[in-house]
Amino acid sequence: MRLLTIGAFAKASRLSPKALRLYDELGLLTPARVDPVTGYRLYAPEQLDQARLVAWLRRLGMPLARIQQIRTLEAGRAAQEIRSFWAQVEADTAARRDLAAFLIDHLSWKDPAMSPTTVPLGIRYAALSDTGLVRESNQDTAYAGPRLLAVADGCGSRGATASAAAVNALRHLEADSIPAGSLLNVLEEVVEQAGQAVRGIAGNSPSPEETGTTLTAMLWTGSQLALVHIGDSRVYLLRDGELFQITQDHTMVQSMVDEGRLSPEEAASHPQRSLLVRALGQGAHTTPDMRLRDAQREDRYLLCSDGLSTVVPAEEMRRVLSEIREPEQAVRELIALANGAGGPDNVSCVVADVLELPQ
């Protein structure tokens, strides 16, 4: 069998000799023979397909450990793993795109009071939380005020205290005057404060690793709503009769959907659909999603815990939000729907309407 020198093999495989030496050391691409005298690495021509696969996967940005795993799989399974990897890359890119959009909006933001042609907008709102029909206590917290809207869903032995602490950490935003240029820093600081408050509570609980909370909040800036989101509580927007979910759940099953491992239909009934990958609590990944949304007159926002979204179909939520004018009546009807579906969990809702202020 005619063997190729490392130089010839590198040229044919589009891998550098340096990369080939590294992959040999890692056991990723072992030479067919190493000369016992010179130490030169020699490769068999039939190794080229494997080397080219490694080169292509590296161009995709795949980590070496995952490439090592794919090399051991048959073709169909390997293709599925590559599909899953690329779906995760696209999800990560989408998250970075959202952050980039937030930064662009944040740095471009102008105080609407500076423009005499700006129509002054405000919000009217209502919040309600209910224990549901199965749980013994309510670990949710819902809050709505002139500037702040928030829902938190606690878990663990002190979940109720954790969710209340997370929302309370934000409530000073109601009174604080926040310059446009400081908005991003302020949001980061209040999420960190909320996380510290929750970790303090978790540390005093019998099972600190299980105590935590989601946090989904919107801060009214006068012409925009700044969104902070971590966990699986949700924000929906009703605009022109259509209902849009504008947050993404930070759950294990949603990650599997993003990676192409589950369909949305399979995720809805998955036994681990409530397992969080991001939350506020001990040892949790606490990086929130943040973005700015331009407000439009007649927009209606719904913030809710998963006690609503997991049992009430989106079409039913859209119907209630479209047909019931008053926010207070709307939140009562939404909670009634959740309890009518068995009320298996605590349920919290905040409804806020963007409206034109009288001049």
mmCIF file of C-alpha atoms in Angstrom:
data_model
loop_
_atom_site.group_PDB
_atom_site.id
_atom_site.type_symbol
_atom_site.label_atom_id
_atom_site.label_comp_id
_atom_site.label_asym_id
_atom_site.label_seq_id
_atom_site.Cartn_x
_atom_site.Cartn_y
_atom_site.Cartn_z
ATOM 1 C CA MET A 1 0.000 0.000 0.000
ATOM 2 C CA ARG A 2 1.440 3.360 -1.062
ATOM 3 C CA LEU A 3 1.377 5.834 1.824
ATOM 4 C CA LEU A 4 1.296 9.625 1.561
ATOM 5 C CA THR A 5 3.721 11.906 3.357
ATOM 6 C CA ILE A 6 2.204 14.424 5.751
ATOM 7 C CA GLY A 7 2.892 17.177 3.214
ATOM 8 C CA ALA A 8 1.128 15.366 0.368
ATOM 9 C CA PHE A 9 -1.737 14.343 2.636
ATOM 10 C CA ALA A 10 -2.125 17.915 3.934
ATOM 11 C CA LYS A 11 -2.339 19.249 0.384
ATOM 12 C CA ALA A 12 -4.912 16.653 -0.675
ATOM 13 C CA SER A 13 -7.072 17.043 2.433
ATOM 14 C CA ARG A 14 -6.850 20.857 2.715
ATOM 15 C CA LEU A 15 -5.560 20.479 6.276
ATOM 16 C CA SER A 16 -2.255 22.000 7.337
ATOM 17 C CA PRO A 17 0.581 19.764 8.600
ATOM 18 C CA LYS A 18 0.295 21.590 11.945
ATOM 19 C CA ALA A 19 -3.412 20.686 12.164
ATOM 20 C CA LEU A 20 -2.671 17.068 11.226
ATOM 21 C CA ARG A 21 -0.078 16.796 14.003
ATOM 22 C CA LEU A 22 -2.601 18.215 16.496
ATOM 23 C CA TYR A 23 -5.349 15.842 15.356
ATOM 24 C CA ASP A 24 -2.933 12.935 15.727
ATOM 25 C CA GLU A 25 -2.135 13.972 19.311
ATOM 26 C CA LEU A 26 -5.861 14.199 20.079
ATOM 27 C CA GLY A 27 -6.608 10.832 18.506
ATOM 28 C CA LEU A 28 -8.867 12.510 15.960
ATOM 29 C CA LEU A 29 -6.931 11.521 12.831
ATOM 30 C CA THR A 30 -4.206 8.945 13.484
ATOM 31 C CA PRO A 31 -1.598 8.317 10.752
ATOM 32 C CA ALA A 32 -1.506 4.900 9.123
ATOM 33 C CA ARG A 33 2.161 4.639 10.043
ATOM 34 C CA VAL A 34 4.837 6.612 11.867
ATOM 35 C CA ASP A 35 8.408 6.025 10.709
ATOM 36 C CA PRO A 36 10.275 4.624 13.740
ATOM 37 C CA VAL A 37 13.525 6.357 12.767
ATOM 38 C CA THR A 38 12.487 9.780 11.446
ATOM 39 C CA GLY A 39 9.128 10.080 13.248
ATOM 40 C CA TYR A 40 7.511 11.145 9.949
ATOM 41 C CA ARG A 41 3.766 10.623 9.795
ATOM 42 C CA LEU A 42 2.457 8.689 6.807
ATOM 43 C CA TYR A 43 -1.189 8.449 5.771
ATOM 44 C CA ALA A 44 -3.197 5.989 3.683
ATOM 45 C CA PRO A 45 -5.099 7.392 0.652
ATOM 46 C CA GLU A 46 -8.356 5.946 2.061
ATOM 47 C CA GLN A 47 -7.996 8.295 5.046
ATOM 48 C CA LEU A 48 -8.615 11.291 2.795
ATOM 49 C CA ASP A 49 -12.414 11.113 3.068
ATOM 50 C CA GLN A 50 -12.184 11.197 6.866
ATOM 51 C CA ALA A 51 -9.682 14.060 6.776
ATOM 52 C CA ARG A 52 -11.838 16.093 4.385
ATOM 53 C CA LEU A 53 -14.846 15.574 6.663
ATOM 54 C CA VAL A 54 -12.823 16.896 9.589
ATOM 55 C CA ALA A 55 -11.738 19.897 7.501
ATOM 56 C CA TRP A 56 -15.312 20.702 6.474
ATOM 57 C CA LEU A 57 -16.617 20.400 10.042
ATOM 58 C CA ARG A 58 -13.881 22.705 11.295
ATOM 59 C CA ARG A 59 -14.920 25.261 8.683
ATOM 60 C CA LEU A 60 -18.405 25.091 10.190
ATOM 61 C CA GLY A 61 -16.829 26.036 13.509
ATOM 62 C CA MET A 62 -17.583 22.687 15.143
ATOM 63 C CA PRO A 63 -15.538 21.943 18.291
ATOM 64 C CA LEU A 64 -13.021 19.114 18.017
ATOM 65 C CA ALA A 65 -14.717 17.061 20.735
ATOM 66 C CA ARG A 66 -17.959 17.025 18.747
ATOM 67 C CA ILE A 67 -16.112 16.149 15.548
ATOM 68 C CA GLN A 68 -14.571 13.210 17.376
ATOM 69 C CA GLN A 69 -18.066 12.042 18.313
ATOM 70 C CA ILE A 70 -19.398 12.406 14.748
ATOM 71 C CA ARG A 71 -16.507 10.353 13.359
ATOM 72 C CA THR A 72 -17.753 7.327 15.299
ATOM 73 C CA LEU A 73 -21.307 7.500 13.893
ATOM 74 C CA GLU A 74 -22.785 5.919 10.803
ATOM 75 C CA ALA A 75 -23.664 8.319 7.998
ATOM 76 C CA GLY A 76 -27.324 8.882 8.895
ATOM 77 C CA ARG A 77 -26.632 9.619 12.567
ATOM 78 C CA ALA A 78 -23.678 11.808 11.637
ATOM 79 C CA ALA A 79 -25.893 13.854 9.312
ATOM 80 C CA GLN A 80 -28.438 14.296 12.119
ATOM 81 C CA GLU A 81 -25.716 15.514 14.500
ATOM 82 C CA ILE A 82 -24.475 18.035 11.933
ATOM 83 C CA ARG A 83 -28.051 19.234 11.404
ATOM 84 C CA SER A 84 -28.496 19.673 15.158
ATOM 85 C CA PHE A 85 -25.191 21.533 15.470
ATOM 86 C CA TRP A 86 -26.084 23.936 12.688
ATOM 87 C CA ALA A 87 -29.557 24.567 14.101
ATOM 88 C CA GLN A 88 -27.906 25.565 17.394
ATOM 89 C CA VAL A 89 -25.492 27.865 15.536
ATOM 90 C CA GLU A 90 -28.468 29.556 13.876
ATOM 91 C CA ALA A 91 -30.255 29.914 17.227
ATOM 92 C CA ASP A 92 -27.126 31.442 18.786
ATOM 93 C CA THR A 93 -26.779 33.767 15.809
ATOM 94 C CA ALA A 94 -30.398 34.845 16.210
ATOM 95 C CA ALA A 95 -29.759 35.609 19.899
ATOM 96 C CA ARG A 96 -26.715 37.713 18.986
ATOM 97 C CA ARG A 97 -28.764 39.426 16.266
ATOM 98 C CA ASP A 98 -31.367 40.366 18.888
ATOM 99 C CA LEU A 99 -28.634 41.766 21.133
ATOM 100 C CA ALA A 100 -27.135 43.704 18.224
ATOM 101 C CA ALA A 101 -30.581 45.137 17.416
ATOM 102 C CA PHE A 102 -31.012 46.097 21.068
ATOM 103 C CA LEU A 103 -27.656 47.901 21.081
ATOM 104 C CA ILE A 104 -28.403 49.694 17.813
ATOM 105 C CA ASP A 105 -31.816 50.811 19.075
ATOM 106 C CA HIS A 106 -30.355 51.762 22.447
ATOM 107 C CA LEU A 107 -27.518 53.842 20.986
ATOM 108 C CA SER A 108 -29.852 55.459 18.421
ATOM 109 C CA TRP A 109 -32.563 56.260 20.959
ATOM 110 C CA LYS A 110 -33.750 59.847 21.158
ATOM 111 C CA ASP A 111 -35.940 61.325 23.856
ATOM 112 C CA PRO A 112 -39.405 61.656 22.252
ATOM 113 C CA ALA A 113 -40.012 64.810 24.268
ATOM 114 C CA MET A 114 -37.445 66.526 22.042
ATOM 115 C CA SER A 115 -39.717 66.227 18.997
ATOM 116 C CA PRO A 116 -42.766 68.519 18.888
ATOM 117 C CA THR A 117 -44.455 66.190 16.383
ATOM 118 C CA THR A 118 -44.309 63.107 18.649
ATOM 119 C CA VAL A 119 -47.710 61.907 19.816
ATOM 120 C CA PRO A 120 -47.497 61.304 23.587
ATOM 121 C CA LEU A 121 -48.245 57.687 24.440
ATOM 122 C CA GLY A 122 -48.985 55.966 27.712
ATOM 123 C CA ILE A 123 -50.121 52.577 28.995
ATOM 124 C CA ARG A 124 -53.123 51.302 30.916
ATOM 125 C CA TYR A 125 -52.646 48.003 32.657
ATOM 126 C CA ALA A 126 -53.842 45.313 35.019
ATOM 127 C CA ALA A 127 -52.153 42.405 36.779
ATOM 128 C CA LEU A 128 -53.579 39.332 38.490
ATOM 129 C CA SER A 129 -52.140 36.136 39.950
ATOM 130 C CA ASP A 130 -53.994 32.997 41.007
ATOM 131 C CA THR A 131 -53.010 29.794 42.797
ATOM 132 C CA GLY A 132 -54.879 27.579 40.337
ATOM 133 C CA LEU A 133 -56.811 24.453 41.254
ATOM 134 C CA VAL A 134 -53.994 22.005 42.075
ATOM 135 C CA ARG A 135 -51.130 23.785 43.820
ATOM 136 C CA GLU A 136 -51.355 24.450 47.557
ATOM 137 C CA SER A 137 -49.658 27.860 47.370
ATOM 138 C CA ASN A 138 -48.949 30.555 44.806
ATOM 139 C CA GLN A 139 -45.276 30.982 43.877
ATOM 140 C CA ASP A 140 -45.964 33.484 41.083
ATOM 141 C CA THR A 141 -45.656 37.254 41.341
ATOM 142 C CA ALA A 142 -47.339 39.650 38.923
ATOM 143 C CA TYR A 143 -46.910 43.418 38.946
ATOM 144 C CA ALA A 144 -48.093 46.309 36.780
ATOM 145 C CA GLY A 145 -47.453 50.011 37.271
ATOM 146 C CA PRO A 146 -47.165 53.192 35.193
ATOM 147 C CA ARG A 147 -43.686 52.235 33.970
ATOM 148 C CA LEU A 148 -43.014 48.629 34.996
ATOM 149 C CA LEU A 149 -44.742 45.382 34.005
ATOM 150 C CA ALA A 150 -43.430 42.099 35.411
ATOM 151 C CA VAL A 151 -44.175 38.415 35.922
ATOM 152 C CA ALA A 152 -42.004 35.984 37.889
ATOM 153 C CA ASP A 153 -42.621 32.269 38.446
ATOM 154 C CA GLY A 154 -40.815 30.881 41.488
ATOM 155 C CA CYS A 155 -39.795 27.301 42.162
ATOM 156 C CA GLY A 156 -38.446 25.340 45.101
ATOM 157 C CA SER A 157 -39.248 25.513 48.788
ATOM 158 C CA ARG A 158 -39.035 29.328 48.832
ATOM 159 C CA GLY A 159 -40.209 29.991 45.302
ATOM 160 C CA ALA A 160 -42.868 32.501 46.335
ATOM 161 C CA THR A 161 -40.301 34.600 48.209
ATOM 162 C CA ALA A 162 -37.845 34.314 45.306
ATOM 163 C CA SER A 163 -40.315 35.535 42.694
ATOM 164 C CA ALA A 164 -41.425 38.436 44.910
ATOM 165 C CA ALA A 165 -37.804 39.419 45.571
ATOM 166 C CA ALA A 166 -36.962 39.414 41.848
ATOM 167 C CA VAL A 167 -39.869 41.730 41.024
ATOM 168 C CA ASN A 168 -39.213 43.961 44.047
ATOM 169 C CA ALA A 169 -35.642 44.482 42.826
ATOM 170 C CA LEU A 170 -37.099 46.182 39.739
ATOM 171 C CA ARG A 171 -39.787 48.277 41.371
ATOM 172 C CA HIS A 172 -37.556 51.295 42.022
ATOM 173 C CA LEU A 173 -37.556 51.767 38.228
ATOM 174 C CA GLU A 174 -41.070 53.176 38.643
ATOM 175 C CA ALA A 175 -39.668 56.257 40.340
ATOM 176 C CA ASP A 176 -36.163 56.516 38.886
ATOM 177 C CA SER A 177 -35.440 58.834 35.997
ATOM 178 C CA ILE A 178 -33.286 56.905 33.534
ATOM 179 C CA PRO A 179 -31.316 58.838 30.888
ATOM 180 C CA ALA A 180 -31.529 57.242 27.454
ATOM 181 C CA GLY A 181 -27.790 56.584 27.406
ATOM 182 C CA SER A 182 -27.932 54.655 30.678
ATOM 183 C CA LEU A 183 -30.813 52.321 29.888
ATOM 184 C CA LEU A 184 -28.708 49.270 28.993
ATOM 185 C CA ASN A 185 -26.522 49.589 32.093
ATOM 186 C CA VAL A 186 -29.549 50.093 34.327
ATOM 187 C CA LEU A 187 -31.255 46.977 32.994
ATOM 188 C CA GLU A 188 -28.123 44.886 33.510
ATOM 189 C CA GLU A 189 -27.756 46.215 37.048
ATOM 190 C CA VAL A 190 -31.345 45.505 38.077
ATOM 191 C CA VAL A 191 -31.170 41.943 36.739
ATOM 192 C CA GLU A 192 -27.978 41.421 38.734
ATOM 193 C CA GLN A 193 -29.683 42.878 41.821
ATOM 194 C CA ALA A 194 -32.642 40.571 41.277
ATOM 195 C CA GLY A 195 -30.293 37.611 40.922
ATOM 196 C CA GLN A 196 -28.465 38.519 44.135
ATOM 197 C CA ALA A 197 -31.770 38.812 46.000
ATOM 198 C CA VAL A 198 -32.883 35.387 44.764
ATOM 199 C CA ARG A 199 -29.532 33.772 45.563
ATOM 200 C CA GLY A 200 -29.739 35.188 49.077
ATOM 201 C CA ILE A 201 -33.139 33.591 49.559
ATOM 202 C CA ALA A 202 -32.023 30.313 47.988
ATOM 203 C CA GLY A 203 -29.020 30.170 50.319
ATOM 204 C CA ASN A 204 -31.349 30.205 53.327
ATOM 205 C CA SER A 205 -33.663 27.511 51.987
ATOM 206 C CA PRO A 206 -33.519 23.759 52.755
ATOM 207 C CA SER A 207 -32.773 23.005 49.075
ATOM 208 C CA PRO A 208 -30.887 26.048 47.691
ATOM 209 C CA GLU A 209 -30.166 24.453 44.298
ATOM 210 C CA GLU A 210 -33.920 24.048 43.679
ATOM 211 C CA THR A 211 -34.994 27.566 44.680
ATOM 212 C CA GLY A 212 -35.170 30.123 41.887
ATOM 213 C CA THR A 213 -37.459 32.096 39.640
ATOM 214 C CA THR A 214 -38.117 33.217 36.110
ATOM 215 C CA LEU A 215 -38.302 36.952 35.441
ATOM 216 C CA THR A 216 -39.976 38.626 32.496
ATOM 217 C CA ALA A 217 -40.418 42.391 32.646
ATOM 218 C CA MET A 218 -41.031 45.398 30.427
ATOM 219 C CA LEU A 219 -40.019 48.965 31.261
ATOM 220 C CA TRP A 220 -42.010 51.760 29.658
ATOM 221 C CA THR A 221 -39.699 54.556 28.416
ATOM 222 C CA GLY A 222 -42.294 56.874 26.875
ATOM 223 C CA SER A 223 -42.123 55.684 23.266
ATOM 224 C CA GLN A 224 -40.560 52.263 23.682
ATOM 225 C CA LEU A 225 -40.774 49.202 25.892
ATOM 226 C CA ALA A 226 -37.495 47.717 27.113
ATOM 227 C CA LEU A 227 -37.825 43.952 27.580
ATOM 228 C CA VAL A 228 -35.840 41.815 30.039
ATOM 229 C CA HIS A 229 -36.515 38.070 29.936
ATOM 230 C CA ILE A 230 -35.099 34.974 31.588
ATOM 231 C CA GLY A 231 -36.938 31.649 31.975
ATOM 232 C CA ASP A 232 -40.198 30.400 30.490
ATOM 233 C CA SER A 233 -42.688 33.105 31.376
ATOM 234 C CA ARG A 234 -43.727 34.786 28.143
ATOM 235 C CA VAL A 235 -44.613 38.064 26.454
ATOM 236 C CA TYR A 236 -47.180 38.186 23.671
ATOM 237 C CA LEU A 237 -48.027 41.151 21.466
ATOM 238 C CA LEU A 238 -51.477 41.660 19.973
ATOM 239 C CA ARG A 239 -51.194 43.981 16.966
ATOM 240 C CA ASP A 240 -53.820 44.461 14.266
ATOM 241 C CA GLY A 241 -55.703 41.409 15.506
ATOM 242 C CA GLU A 242 -52.694 39.057 15.287
ATOM 243 C CA LEU A 243 -51.001 37.530 18.332
ATOM 244 C CA PHE A 244 -47.202 37.143 18.348
ATOM 245 C CA GLN A 245 -45.000 35.499 20.979
ATOM 246 C CA ILE A 246 -42.028 37.857 21.309
ATOM 247 C CA THR A 247 -39.973 35.927 23.872
ATOM 248 C CA GLN A 248 -38.284 32.558 23.577
ATOM 249 C CA ASP A 249 -38.545 29.992 26.369
ATOM 250 C CA HIS A 250 -35.266 29.196 28.104
ATOM 251 C CA THR A 251 -36.082 25.521 28.547
ATOM 252 C CA MET A 252 -34.360 22.267 27.718
ATOM 253 C CA VAL A 253 -37.043 21.254 25.234
ATOM 254 C CA GLN A 254 -36.905 24.634 23.446
ATOM 255 C CA SER A 255 -33.147 24.115 23.064
ATOM 256 C CA MET A 256 -33.908 20.694 21.569
ATOM 257 C CA VAL A 257 -36.396 22.295 19.163
ATOM 258 C CA ASP A 258 -33.752 24.881 18.193
ATOM 259 C CA GLU A 259 -31.287 22.057 17.535
ATOM 260 C CA GLY A 260 -33.801 20.141 15.417
ATOM 261 C CA ARG A 261 -34.039 17.255 17.908
ATOM 262 C CA LEU A 262 -37.732 17.838 18.671
ATOM 263 C CA SER A 263 -40.673 19.251 16.753
ATOM 264 C CA PRO A 264 -42.757 22.005 18.415
ATOM 265 C CA GLU A 265 -45.605 19.477 18.691
ATOM 266 C CA GLU A 266 -43.368 16.968 20.487
ATOM 267 C CA ALA A 267 -42.050 19.700 22.777
ATOM 268 C CA ALA A 268 -45.564 20.659 23.892
ATOM 269 C CA SER A 269 -46.108 17.229 25.474
ATOM 270 C CA HIS A 270 -42.530 16.436 26.502
ATOM 271 C CA PRO A 271 -42.272 15.323 30.162
ATOM 272 C CA GLN A 272 -39.364 17.742 30.757
ATOM 273 C CA ARG A 273 -40.926 20.743 29.035
ATOM 274 C CA SER A 274 -40.647 22.855 32.218
ATOM 275 C CA LEU A 275 -36.945 22.129 32.833
ATOM 276 C CA LEU A 276 -35.219 25.523 32.673
ATOM 277 C CA VAL A 277 -31.775 26.179 31.241
ATOM 278 C CA ARG A 278 -31.819 29.817 32.373
ATOM 279 C CA ALA A 279 -33.299 31.278 35.570
ATOM 280 C CA LEU A 280 -32.430 33.396 38.591
ATOM 281 C CA GLY A 281 -31.065 31.211 41.392
ATOM 282 C CA GLN A 282 -28.123 29.309 42.788
ATOM 283 C CA GLY A 283 -25.765 28.086 40.070
ATOM 284 C CA ALA A 284 -28.178 29.005 37.276
ATOM 285 C CA HIS A 285 -27.247 30.570 33.935
ATOM 286 C CA THR A 286 -28.603 34.086 34.466
ATOM 287 C CA THR A 287 -27.901 35.951 31.212
ATOM 288 C CA PRO A 288 -31.198 37.603 30.199
ATOM 289 C CA ASP A 289 -32.547 38.391 26.763
ATOM 290 C CA MET A 290 -32.893 42.162 26.350
ATOM 291 C CA ARG A 291 -34.390 44.230 23.578
ATOM 292 C CA LEU A 292 -36.229 47.462 22.845
ATOM 293 C CA ARG A 293 -39.606 47.576 21.126
ATOM 294 C CA ASP A 294 -41.098 50.657 19.521
ATOM 295 C CA ALA A 295 -44.561 51.279 20.924
ATOM 296 C CA GLN A 296 -47.532 51.705 18.624
ATOM 297 C CA ARG A 297 -50.906 53.056 19.591
ATOM 298 C CA GLU A 298 -53.458 50.222 20.137
ATOM 299 C CA ASP A 299 -50.758 47.598 20.760
ATOM 300 C CA ARG A 300 -51.686 45.218 23.576
ATOM 301 C CA TYR A 301 -49.082 43.251 25.538
ATOM 302 C CA LEU A 302 -49.622 40.118 27.604
ATOM 303 C CA LEU A 303 -47.029 38.934 30.118
ATOM 304 C CA CYS A 304 -47.849 35.548 31.626
ATOM 305 C CA SER A 305 -46.412 32.620 33.543
ATOM 306 C CA ASP A 306 -46.420 29.158 31.999
ATOM 307 C CA GLY A 307 -49.521 28.342 34.044
ATOM 308 C CA LEU A 308 -51.416 30.111 31.267
ATOM 309 C CA SER A 309 -49.381 29.365 28.134
ATOM 310 C CA THR A 310 -49.137 25.598 28.686
ATOM 311 C CA VAL A 311 -52.887 25.014 29.070
ATOM 312 C CA VAL A 312 -54.635 27.760 27.082
ATOM 313 C CA PRO A 313 -54.184 27.656 23.277
ATOM 314 C CA ALA A 314 -52.772 30.767 21.644
ATOM 315 C CA GLU A 315 -55.962 31.205 19.629
ATOM 316 C CA GLU A 316 -58.024 31.400 22.824
ATOM 317 C CA MET A 317 -55.643 33.990 24.252
ATOM 318 C CA ARG A 318 -55.908 35.979 21.025
ATOM 319 C CA ARG A 319 -59.697 35.875 21.200
ATOM 320 C CA VAL A 320 -59.812 37.192 24.756
ATOM 321 C CA LEU A 321 -57.265 39.923 24.101
ATOM 322 C CA SER A 322 -59.091 40.978 20.930
ATOM 323 C CA GLU A 323 -62.617 40.983 22.340
ATOM 324 C CA ILE A 324 -62.287 42.246 25.911
ATOM 325 C CA ARG A 325 -61.451 45.931 26.039
ATOM 326 C CA GLU A 326 -60.579 46.510 29.703
ATOM 327 C CA PRO A 327 -57.224 45.053 30.877
ATOM 328 C CA GLU A 328 -58.636 44.097 34.299
ATOM 329 C CA GLN A 329 -61.457 42.094 32.763
ATOM 330 C CA ALA A 330 -59.046 40.518 30.268
ATOM 331 C CA VAL A 331 -56.671 39.191 32.957
ATOM 332 C CA ARG A 332 -59.623 37.749 34.890
ATOM 333 C CA GLU A 333 -60.909 35.960 31.802
ATOM 334 C CA LEU A 334 -57.474 34.553 30.942
ATOM 335 C CA ILE A 335 -57.055 33.135 34.438
ATOM 336 C CA ALA A 336 -60.561 31.708 34.286
ATOM 337 C CA LEU A 337 -59.602 29.924 31.064
ATOM 338 C CA ALA A 338 -56.517 28.428 32.722
ATOM 339 C CA ASN A 339 -58.562 27.207 35.665
ATOM 340 C CA GLY A 340 -61.219 25.938 33.285
ATOM 341 C CA ALA A 341 -58.509 23.784 31.696
ATOM 342 C CA GLY A 342 -57.794 22.184 35.075
ATOM 343 C CA GLY A 343 -55.673 24.924 36.669
ATOM 344 C CA PRO A 344 -52.664 22.586 37.123
ATOM 345 C CA ASP A 345 -50.276 25.418 37.991
ATOM 346 C CA ASN A 346 -50.187 28.912 39.425
ATOM 347 C CA VAL A 347 -51.163 31.385 36.742
ATOM 348 C CA SER A 348 -50.254 35.066 36.436
ATOM 349 C CA CYS A 349 -51.144 37.618 33.781
ATOM 350 C CA VAL A 350 -50.336 41.244 33.057
ATOM 351 C CA VAL A 351 -52.188 43.011 30.243
ATOM 352 C CA ALA A 352 -51.039 46.460 29.090
ATOM 353 C CA ASP A 353 -52.467 48.661 26.340
ATOM 354 C CA VAL A 354 -50.512 51.371 24.530
ATOM 355 C CA LEU A 355 -52.736 54.408 24.089
ATOM 356 C CA GLU A 356 -52.548 58.031 23.071
ATOM 357 C CA LEU A 357 -52.530 60.422 26.022
ATOM 358 C CA PRO A 358 -54.902 63.388 26.022
ATOM 359 C CA GLN A 359 -53.155 66.650 25.219
#
